[in-house]
PDB file of N, CA, C and O in Angstrom:
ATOM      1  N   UNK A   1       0.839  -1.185   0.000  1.00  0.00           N
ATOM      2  CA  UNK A   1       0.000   0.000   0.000  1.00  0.00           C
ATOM      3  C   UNK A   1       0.877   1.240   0.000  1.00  0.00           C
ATOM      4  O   UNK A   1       1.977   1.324   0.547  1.00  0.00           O
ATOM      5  N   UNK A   2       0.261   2.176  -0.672  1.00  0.00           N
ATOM      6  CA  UNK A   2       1.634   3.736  -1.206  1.00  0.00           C
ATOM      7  C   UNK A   2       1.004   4.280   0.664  1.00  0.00           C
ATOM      8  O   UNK A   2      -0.034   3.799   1.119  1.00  0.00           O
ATOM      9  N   UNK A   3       1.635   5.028   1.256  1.00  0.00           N
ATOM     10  CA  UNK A   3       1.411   6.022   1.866  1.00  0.00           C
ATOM     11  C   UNK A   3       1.713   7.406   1.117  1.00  0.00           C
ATOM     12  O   UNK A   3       2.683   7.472   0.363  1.00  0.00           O
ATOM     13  N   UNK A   4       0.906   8.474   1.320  1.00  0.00           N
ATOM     14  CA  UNK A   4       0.645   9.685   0.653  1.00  0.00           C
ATOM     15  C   UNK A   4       0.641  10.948   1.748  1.00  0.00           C
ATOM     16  O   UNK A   4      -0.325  11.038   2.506  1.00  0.00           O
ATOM     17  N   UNK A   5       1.626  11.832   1.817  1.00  0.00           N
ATOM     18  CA  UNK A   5       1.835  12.666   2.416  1.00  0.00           C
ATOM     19  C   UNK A   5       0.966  13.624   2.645  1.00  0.00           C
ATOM     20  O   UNK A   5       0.925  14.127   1.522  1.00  0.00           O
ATOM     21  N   UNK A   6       0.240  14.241   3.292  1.00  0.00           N
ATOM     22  CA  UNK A   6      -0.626  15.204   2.699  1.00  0.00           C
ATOM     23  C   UNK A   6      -0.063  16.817   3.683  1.00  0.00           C
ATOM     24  O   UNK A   6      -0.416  16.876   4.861  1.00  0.00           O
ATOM     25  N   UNK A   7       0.643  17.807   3.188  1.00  0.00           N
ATOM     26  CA  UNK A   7       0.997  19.027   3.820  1.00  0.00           C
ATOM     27  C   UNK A   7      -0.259  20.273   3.268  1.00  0.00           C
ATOM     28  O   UNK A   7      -0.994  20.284   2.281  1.00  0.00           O
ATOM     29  N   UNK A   8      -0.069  21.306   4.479  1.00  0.00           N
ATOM     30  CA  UNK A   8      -1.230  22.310   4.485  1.00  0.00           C
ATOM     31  C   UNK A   8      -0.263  23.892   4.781  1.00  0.00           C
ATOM     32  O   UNK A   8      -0.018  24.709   5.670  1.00  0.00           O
ATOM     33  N   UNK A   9      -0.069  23.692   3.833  1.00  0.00           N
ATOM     34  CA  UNK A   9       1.099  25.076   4.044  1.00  0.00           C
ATOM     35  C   UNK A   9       0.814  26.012   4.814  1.00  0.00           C
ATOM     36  O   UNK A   9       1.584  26.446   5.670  1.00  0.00           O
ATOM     37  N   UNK A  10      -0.896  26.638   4.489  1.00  0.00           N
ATOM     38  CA  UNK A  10      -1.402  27.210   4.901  1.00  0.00           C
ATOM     39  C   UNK A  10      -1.524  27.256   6.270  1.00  0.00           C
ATOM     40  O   UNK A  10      -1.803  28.358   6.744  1.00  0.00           O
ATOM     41  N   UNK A  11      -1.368  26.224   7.106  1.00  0.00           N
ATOM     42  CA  UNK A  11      -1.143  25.712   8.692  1.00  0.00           C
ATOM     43  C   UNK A  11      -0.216  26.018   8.813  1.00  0.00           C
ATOM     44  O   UNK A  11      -0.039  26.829   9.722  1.00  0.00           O
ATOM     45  N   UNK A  12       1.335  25.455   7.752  1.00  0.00           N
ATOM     46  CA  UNK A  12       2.546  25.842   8.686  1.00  0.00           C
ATOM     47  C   UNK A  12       2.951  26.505   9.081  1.00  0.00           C
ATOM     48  O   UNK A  12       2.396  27.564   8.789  1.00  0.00           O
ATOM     49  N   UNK A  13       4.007  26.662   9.911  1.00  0.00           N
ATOM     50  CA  UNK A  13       4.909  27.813  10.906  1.00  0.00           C
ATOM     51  C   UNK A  13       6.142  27.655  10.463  1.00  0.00           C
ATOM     52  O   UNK A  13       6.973  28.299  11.103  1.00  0.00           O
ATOM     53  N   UNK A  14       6.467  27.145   9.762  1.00  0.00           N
ATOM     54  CA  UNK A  14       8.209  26.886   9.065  1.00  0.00           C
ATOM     55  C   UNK A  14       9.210  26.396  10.680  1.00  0.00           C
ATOM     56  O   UNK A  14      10.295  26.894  10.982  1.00  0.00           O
ATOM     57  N   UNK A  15       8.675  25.630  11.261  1.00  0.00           N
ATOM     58  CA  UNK A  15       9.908  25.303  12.504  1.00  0.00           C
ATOM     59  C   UNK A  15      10.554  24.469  11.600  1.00  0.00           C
ATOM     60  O   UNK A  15      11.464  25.252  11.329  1.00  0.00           O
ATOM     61  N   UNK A  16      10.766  23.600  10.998  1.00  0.00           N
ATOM     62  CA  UNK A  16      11.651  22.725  10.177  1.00  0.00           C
ATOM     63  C   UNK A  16      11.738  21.181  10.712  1.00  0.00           C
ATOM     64  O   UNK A  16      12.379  20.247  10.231  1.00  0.00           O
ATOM     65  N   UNK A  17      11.158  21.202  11.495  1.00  0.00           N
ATOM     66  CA  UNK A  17      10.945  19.409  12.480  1.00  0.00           C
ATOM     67  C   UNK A  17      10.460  18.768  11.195  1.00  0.00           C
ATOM     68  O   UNK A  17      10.829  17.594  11.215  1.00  0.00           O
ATOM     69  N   UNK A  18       9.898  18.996  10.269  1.00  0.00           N
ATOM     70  CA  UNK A  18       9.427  17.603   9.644  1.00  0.00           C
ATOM     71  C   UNK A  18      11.213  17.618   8.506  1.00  0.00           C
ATOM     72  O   UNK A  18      11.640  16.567   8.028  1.00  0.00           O
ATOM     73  N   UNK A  19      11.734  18.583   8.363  1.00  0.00           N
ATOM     74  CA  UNK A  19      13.124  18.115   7.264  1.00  0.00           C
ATOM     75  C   UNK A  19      13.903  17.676   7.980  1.00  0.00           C
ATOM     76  O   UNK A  19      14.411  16.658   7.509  1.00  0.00           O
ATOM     77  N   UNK A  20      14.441  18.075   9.376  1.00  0.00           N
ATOM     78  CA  UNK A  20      14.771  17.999  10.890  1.00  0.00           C
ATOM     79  C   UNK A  20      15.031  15.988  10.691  1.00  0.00           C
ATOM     80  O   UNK A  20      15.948  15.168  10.725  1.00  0.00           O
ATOM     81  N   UNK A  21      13.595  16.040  10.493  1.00  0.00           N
ATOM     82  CA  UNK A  21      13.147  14.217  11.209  1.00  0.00           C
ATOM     83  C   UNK A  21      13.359  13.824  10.354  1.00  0.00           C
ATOM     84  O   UNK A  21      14.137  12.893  10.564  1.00  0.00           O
ATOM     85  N   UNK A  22      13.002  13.999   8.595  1.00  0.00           N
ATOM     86  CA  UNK A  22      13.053  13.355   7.455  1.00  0.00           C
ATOM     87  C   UNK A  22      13.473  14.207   6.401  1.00  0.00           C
ATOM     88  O   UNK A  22      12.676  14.765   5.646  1.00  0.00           O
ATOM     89  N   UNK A  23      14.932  14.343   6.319  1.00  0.00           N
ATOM     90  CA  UNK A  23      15.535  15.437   5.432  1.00  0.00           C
ATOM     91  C   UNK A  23      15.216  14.782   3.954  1.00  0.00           C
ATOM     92  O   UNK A  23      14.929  15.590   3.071  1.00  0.00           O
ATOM     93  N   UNK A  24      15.240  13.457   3.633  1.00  0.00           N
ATOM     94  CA  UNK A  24      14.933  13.029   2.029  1.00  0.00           C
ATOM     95  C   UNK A  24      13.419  12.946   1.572  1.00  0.00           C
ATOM     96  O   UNK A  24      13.077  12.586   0.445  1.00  0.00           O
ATOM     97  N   UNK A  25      12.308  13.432   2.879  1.00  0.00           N
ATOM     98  CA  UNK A  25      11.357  14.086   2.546  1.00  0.00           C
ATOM     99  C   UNK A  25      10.538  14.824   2.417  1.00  0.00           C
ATOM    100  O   UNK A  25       9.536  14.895   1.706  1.00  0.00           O
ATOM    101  N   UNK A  26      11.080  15.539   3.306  1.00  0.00           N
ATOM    102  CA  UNK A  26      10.767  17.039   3.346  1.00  0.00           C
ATOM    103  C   UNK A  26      11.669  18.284   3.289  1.00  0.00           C
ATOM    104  O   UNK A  26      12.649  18.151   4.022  1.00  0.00           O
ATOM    105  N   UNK A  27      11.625  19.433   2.642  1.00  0.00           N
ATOM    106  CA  UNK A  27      12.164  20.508   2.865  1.00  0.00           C
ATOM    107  C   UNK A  27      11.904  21.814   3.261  1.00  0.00           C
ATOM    108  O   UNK A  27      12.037  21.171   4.303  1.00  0.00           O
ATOM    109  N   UNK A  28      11.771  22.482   3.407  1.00  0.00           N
ATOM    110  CA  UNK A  28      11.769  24.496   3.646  1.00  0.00           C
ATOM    111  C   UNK A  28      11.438  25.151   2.384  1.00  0.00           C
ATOM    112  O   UNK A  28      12.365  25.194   1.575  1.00  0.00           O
ATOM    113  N   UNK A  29      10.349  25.659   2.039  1.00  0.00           N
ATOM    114  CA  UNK A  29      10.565  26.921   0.436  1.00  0.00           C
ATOM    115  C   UNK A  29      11.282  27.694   1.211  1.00  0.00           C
ATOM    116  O   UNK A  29      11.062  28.020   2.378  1.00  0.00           O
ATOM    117  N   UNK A  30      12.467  28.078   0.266  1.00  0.00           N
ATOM    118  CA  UNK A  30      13.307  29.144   0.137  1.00  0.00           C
ATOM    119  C   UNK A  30      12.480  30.465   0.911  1.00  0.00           C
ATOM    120  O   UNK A  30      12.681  30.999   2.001  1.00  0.00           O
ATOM    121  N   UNK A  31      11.226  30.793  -0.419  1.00  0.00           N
ATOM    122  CA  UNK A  31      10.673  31.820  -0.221  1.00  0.00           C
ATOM    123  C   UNK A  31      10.562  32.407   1.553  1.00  0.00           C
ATOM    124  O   UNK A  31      11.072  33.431   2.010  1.00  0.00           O
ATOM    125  N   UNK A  32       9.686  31.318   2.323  1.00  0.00           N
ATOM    126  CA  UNK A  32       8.612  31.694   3.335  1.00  0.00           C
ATOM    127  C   UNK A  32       9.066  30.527   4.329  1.00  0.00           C
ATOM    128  O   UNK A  32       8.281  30.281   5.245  1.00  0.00           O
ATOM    129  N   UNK A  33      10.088  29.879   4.262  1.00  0.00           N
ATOM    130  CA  UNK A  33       9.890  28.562   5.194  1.00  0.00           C
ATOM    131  C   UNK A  33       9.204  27.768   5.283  1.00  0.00           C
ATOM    132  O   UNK A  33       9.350  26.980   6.217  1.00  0.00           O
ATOM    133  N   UNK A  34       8.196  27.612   4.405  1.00  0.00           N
ATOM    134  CA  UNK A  34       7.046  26.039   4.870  1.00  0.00           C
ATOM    135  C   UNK A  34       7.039  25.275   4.330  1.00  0.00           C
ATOM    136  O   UNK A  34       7.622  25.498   3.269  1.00  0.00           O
ATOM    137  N   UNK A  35       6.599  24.133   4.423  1.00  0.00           N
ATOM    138  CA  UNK A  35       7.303  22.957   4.150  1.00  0.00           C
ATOM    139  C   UNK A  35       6.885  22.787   2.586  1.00  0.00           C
ATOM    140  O   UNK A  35       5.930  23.153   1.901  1.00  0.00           O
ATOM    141  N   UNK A  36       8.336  21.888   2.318  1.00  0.00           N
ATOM    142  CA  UNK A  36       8.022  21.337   0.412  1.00  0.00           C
ATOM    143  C   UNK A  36       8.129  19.934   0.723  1.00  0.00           C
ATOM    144  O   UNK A  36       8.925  19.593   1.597  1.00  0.00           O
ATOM    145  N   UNK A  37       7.436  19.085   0.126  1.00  0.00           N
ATOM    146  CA  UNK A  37       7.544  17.382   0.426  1.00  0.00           C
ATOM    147  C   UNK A  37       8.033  17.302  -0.624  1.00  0.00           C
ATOM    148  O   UNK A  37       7.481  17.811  -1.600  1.00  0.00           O
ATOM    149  N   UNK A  38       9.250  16.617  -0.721  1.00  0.00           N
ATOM    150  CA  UNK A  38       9.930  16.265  -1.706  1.00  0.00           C
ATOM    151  C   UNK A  38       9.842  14.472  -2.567  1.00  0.00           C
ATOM    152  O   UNK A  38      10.264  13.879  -3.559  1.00  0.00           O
ATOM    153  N   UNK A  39       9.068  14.279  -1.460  1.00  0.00           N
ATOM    154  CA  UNK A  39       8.865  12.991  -2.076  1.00  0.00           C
ATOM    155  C   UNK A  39       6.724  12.510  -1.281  1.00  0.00           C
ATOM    156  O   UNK A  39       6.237  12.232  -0.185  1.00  0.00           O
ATOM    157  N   UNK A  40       6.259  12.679  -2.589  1.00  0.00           N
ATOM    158  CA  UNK A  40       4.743  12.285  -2.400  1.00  0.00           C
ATOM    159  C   UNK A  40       4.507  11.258  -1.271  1.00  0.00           C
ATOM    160  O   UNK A  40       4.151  11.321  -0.094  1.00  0.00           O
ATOM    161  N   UNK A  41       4.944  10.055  -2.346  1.00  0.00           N
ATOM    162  CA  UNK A  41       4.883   8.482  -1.676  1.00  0.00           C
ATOM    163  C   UNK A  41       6.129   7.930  -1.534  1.00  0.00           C
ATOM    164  O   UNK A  41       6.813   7.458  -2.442  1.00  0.00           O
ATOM    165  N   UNK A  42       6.500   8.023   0.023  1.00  0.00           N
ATOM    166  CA  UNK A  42       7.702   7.903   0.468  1.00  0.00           C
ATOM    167  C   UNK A  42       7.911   6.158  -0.128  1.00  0.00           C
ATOM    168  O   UNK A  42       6.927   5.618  -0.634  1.00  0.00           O
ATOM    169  N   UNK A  43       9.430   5.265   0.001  1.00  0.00           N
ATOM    170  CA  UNK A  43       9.320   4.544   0.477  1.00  0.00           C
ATOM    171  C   UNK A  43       9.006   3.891   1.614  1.00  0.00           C
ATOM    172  O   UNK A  43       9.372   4.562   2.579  1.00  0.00           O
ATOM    173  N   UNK A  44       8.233   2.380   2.085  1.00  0.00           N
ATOM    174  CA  UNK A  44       8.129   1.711   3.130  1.00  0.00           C
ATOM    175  C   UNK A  44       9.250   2.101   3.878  1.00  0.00           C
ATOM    176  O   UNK A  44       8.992   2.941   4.740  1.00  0.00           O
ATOM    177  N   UNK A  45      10.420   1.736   3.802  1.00  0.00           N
ATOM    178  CA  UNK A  45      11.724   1.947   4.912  1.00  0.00           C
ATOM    179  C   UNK A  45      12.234   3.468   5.274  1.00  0.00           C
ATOM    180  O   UNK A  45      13.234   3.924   5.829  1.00  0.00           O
ATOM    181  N   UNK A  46      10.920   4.082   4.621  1.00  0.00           N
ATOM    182  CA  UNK A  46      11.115   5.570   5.397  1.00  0.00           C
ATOM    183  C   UNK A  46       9.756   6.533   6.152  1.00  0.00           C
ATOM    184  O   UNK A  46       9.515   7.711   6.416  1.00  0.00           O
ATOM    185  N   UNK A  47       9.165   5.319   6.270  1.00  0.00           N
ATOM    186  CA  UNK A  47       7.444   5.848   6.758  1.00  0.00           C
ATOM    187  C   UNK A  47       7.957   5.938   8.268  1.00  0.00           C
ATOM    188  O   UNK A  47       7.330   6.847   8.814  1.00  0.00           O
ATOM    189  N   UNK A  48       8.754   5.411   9.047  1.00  0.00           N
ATOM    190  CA  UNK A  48       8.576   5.506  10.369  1.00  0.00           C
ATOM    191  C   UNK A  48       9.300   7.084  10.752  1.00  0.00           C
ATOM    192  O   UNK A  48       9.075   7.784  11.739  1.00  0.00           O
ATOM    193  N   UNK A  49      10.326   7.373   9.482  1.00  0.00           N
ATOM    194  CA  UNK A  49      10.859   8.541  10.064  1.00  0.00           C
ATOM    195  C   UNK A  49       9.279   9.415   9.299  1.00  0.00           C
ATOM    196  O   UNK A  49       8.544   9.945  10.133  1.00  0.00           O
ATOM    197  N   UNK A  50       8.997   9.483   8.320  1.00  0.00           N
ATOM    198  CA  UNK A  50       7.981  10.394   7.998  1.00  0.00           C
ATOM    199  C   UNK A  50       7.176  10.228   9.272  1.00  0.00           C
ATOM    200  O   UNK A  50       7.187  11.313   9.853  1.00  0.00           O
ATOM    201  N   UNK A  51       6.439   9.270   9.992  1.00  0.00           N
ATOM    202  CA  UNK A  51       5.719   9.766  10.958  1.00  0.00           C
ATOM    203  C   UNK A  51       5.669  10.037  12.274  1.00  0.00           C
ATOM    204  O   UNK A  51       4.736  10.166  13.066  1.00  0.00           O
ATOM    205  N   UNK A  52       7.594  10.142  12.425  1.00  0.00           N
ATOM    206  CA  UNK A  52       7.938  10.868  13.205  1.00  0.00           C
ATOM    207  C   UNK A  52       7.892  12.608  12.902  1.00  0.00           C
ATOM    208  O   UNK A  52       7.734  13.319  13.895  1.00  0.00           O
ATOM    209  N   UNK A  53       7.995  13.105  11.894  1.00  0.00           N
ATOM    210  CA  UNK A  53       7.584  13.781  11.492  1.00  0.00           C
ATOM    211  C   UNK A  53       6.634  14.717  11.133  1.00  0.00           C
ATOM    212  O   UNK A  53       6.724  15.870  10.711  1.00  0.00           O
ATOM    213  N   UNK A  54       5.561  13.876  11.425  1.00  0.00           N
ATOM    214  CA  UNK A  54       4.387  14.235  11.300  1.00  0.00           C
ATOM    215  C   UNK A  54       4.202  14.573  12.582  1.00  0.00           C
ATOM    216  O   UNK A  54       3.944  15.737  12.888  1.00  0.00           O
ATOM    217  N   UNK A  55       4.306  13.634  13.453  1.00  0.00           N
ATOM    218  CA  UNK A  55       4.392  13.527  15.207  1.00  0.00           C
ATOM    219  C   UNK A  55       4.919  14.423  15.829  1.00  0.00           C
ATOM    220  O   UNK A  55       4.626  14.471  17.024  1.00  0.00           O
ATOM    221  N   UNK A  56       6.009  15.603  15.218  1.00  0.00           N
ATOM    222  CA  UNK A  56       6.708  16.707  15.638  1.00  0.00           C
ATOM    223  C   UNK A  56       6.419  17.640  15.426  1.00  0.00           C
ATOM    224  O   UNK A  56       6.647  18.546  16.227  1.00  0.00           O
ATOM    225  N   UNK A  57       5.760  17.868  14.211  1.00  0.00           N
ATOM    226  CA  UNK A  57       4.909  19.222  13.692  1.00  0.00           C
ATOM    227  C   UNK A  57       4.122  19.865  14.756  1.00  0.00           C
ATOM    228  O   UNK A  57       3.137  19.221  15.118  1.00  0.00           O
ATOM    229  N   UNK A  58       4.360  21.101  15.395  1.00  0.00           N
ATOM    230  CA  UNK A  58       3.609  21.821  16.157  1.00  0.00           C
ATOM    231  C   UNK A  58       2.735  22.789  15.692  1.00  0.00           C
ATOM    232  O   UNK A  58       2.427  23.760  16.384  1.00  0.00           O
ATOM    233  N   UNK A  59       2.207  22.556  14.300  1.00  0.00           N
ATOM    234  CA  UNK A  59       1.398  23.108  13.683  1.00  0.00           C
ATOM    235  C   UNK A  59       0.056  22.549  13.220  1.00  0.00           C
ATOM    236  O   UNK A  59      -1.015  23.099  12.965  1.00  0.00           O
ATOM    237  N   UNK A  60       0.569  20.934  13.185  1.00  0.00           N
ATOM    238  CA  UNK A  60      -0.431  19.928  12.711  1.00  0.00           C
ATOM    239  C   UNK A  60      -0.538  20.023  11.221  1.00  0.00           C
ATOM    240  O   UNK A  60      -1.606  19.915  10.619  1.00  0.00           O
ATOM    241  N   UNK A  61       0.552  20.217  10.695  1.00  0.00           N
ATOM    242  CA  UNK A  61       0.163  20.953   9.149  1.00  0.00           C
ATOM    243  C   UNK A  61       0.745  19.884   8.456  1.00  0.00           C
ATOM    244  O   UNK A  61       1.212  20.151   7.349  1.00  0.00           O
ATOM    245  N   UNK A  62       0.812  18.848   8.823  1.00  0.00           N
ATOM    246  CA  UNK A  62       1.264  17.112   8.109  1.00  0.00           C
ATOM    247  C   UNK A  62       0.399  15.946   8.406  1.00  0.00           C
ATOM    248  O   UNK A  62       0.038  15.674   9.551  1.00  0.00           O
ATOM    249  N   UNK A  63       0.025  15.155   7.194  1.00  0.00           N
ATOM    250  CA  UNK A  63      -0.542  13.960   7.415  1.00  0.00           C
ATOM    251  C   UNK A  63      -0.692  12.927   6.580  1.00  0.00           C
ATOM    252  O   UNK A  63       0.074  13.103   5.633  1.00  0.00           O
ATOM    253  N   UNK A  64      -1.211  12.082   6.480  1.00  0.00           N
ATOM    254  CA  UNK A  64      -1.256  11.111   5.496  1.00  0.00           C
ATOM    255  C   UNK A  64      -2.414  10.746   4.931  1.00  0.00           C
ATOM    256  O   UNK A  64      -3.417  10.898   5.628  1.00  0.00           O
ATOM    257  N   UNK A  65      -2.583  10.176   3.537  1.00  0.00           N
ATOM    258  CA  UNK A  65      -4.133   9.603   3.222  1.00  0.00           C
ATOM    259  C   UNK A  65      -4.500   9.256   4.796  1.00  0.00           C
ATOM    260  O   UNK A  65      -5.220  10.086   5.351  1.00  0.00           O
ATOM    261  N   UNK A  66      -4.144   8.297   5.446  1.00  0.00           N
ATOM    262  CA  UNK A  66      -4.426   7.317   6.012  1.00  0.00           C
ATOM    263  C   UNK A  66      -5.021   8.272   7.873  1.00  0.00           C
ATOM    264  O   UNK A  66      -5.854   8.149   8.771  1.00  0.00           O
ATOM    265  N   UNK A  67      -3.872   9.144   7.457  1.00  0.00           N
ATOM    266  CA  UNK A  67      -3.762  10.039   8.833  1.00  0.00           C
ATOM    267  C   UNK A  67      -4.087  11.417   8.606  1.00  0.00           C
ATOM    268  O   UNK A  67      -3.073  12.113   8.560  1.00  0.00           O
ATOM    269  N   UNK A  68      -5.418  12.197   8.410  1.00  0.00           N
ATOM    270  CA  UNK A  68      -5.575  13.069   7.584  1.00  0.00           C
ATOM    271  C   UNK A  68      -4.667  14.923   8.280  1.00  0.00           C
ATOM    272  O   UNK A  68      -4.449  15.138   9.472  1.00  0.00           O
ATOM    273  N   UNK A  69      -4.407  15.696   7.391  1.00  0.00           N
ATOM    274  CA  UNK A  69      -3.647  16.915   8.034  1.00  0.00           C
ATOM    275  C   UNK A  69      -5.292  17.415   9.367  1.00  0.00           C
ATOM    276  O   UNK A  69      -6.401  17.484   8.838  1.00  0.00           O
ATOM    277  N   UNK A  70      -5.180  17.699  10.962  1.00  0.00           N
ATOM    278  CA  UNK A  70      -5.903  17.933  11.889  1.00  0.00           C
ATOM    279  C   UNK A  70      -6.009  19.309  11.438  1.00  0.00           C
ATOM    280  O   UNK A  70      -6.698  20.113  12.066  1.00  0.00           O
TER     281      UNK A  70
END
């Protein structure tokens, strides 16, 4: 099964915890700081750091199909 990232820019605060936790899937826009997912559908052997990631966000502005953005 794909897991699917789902970010809400519009929520974020640019702290950087989700590139922080998972630098090969997430990054910072240049522009404004908020987050760029660099990779949609992570691999399996990188979902536990993505949802650590998600788990760190103090914005709630990350989630998954499965785990929707709060």
């Amino acid at each position: 099964m794909s897991l699917k990232i789902v970010a809400d820019r519009g929520a974020c605060i640019g702290s950087g915890l989700c590139a922080l936790n998972a630098p090969e899937i997430f990054d910072q826009h240049d522009e404004d700081g908020t987050v760029h997912v660099l990779v949609e559908h992570p691999p399996a052997d990188q979902h536990d750091l993505v949802d650590q990631a998600i788990q760190s966000c103090p914005a709630h502005a990350l989630g998954t199909a499965e785990q929707p953005v709060t």
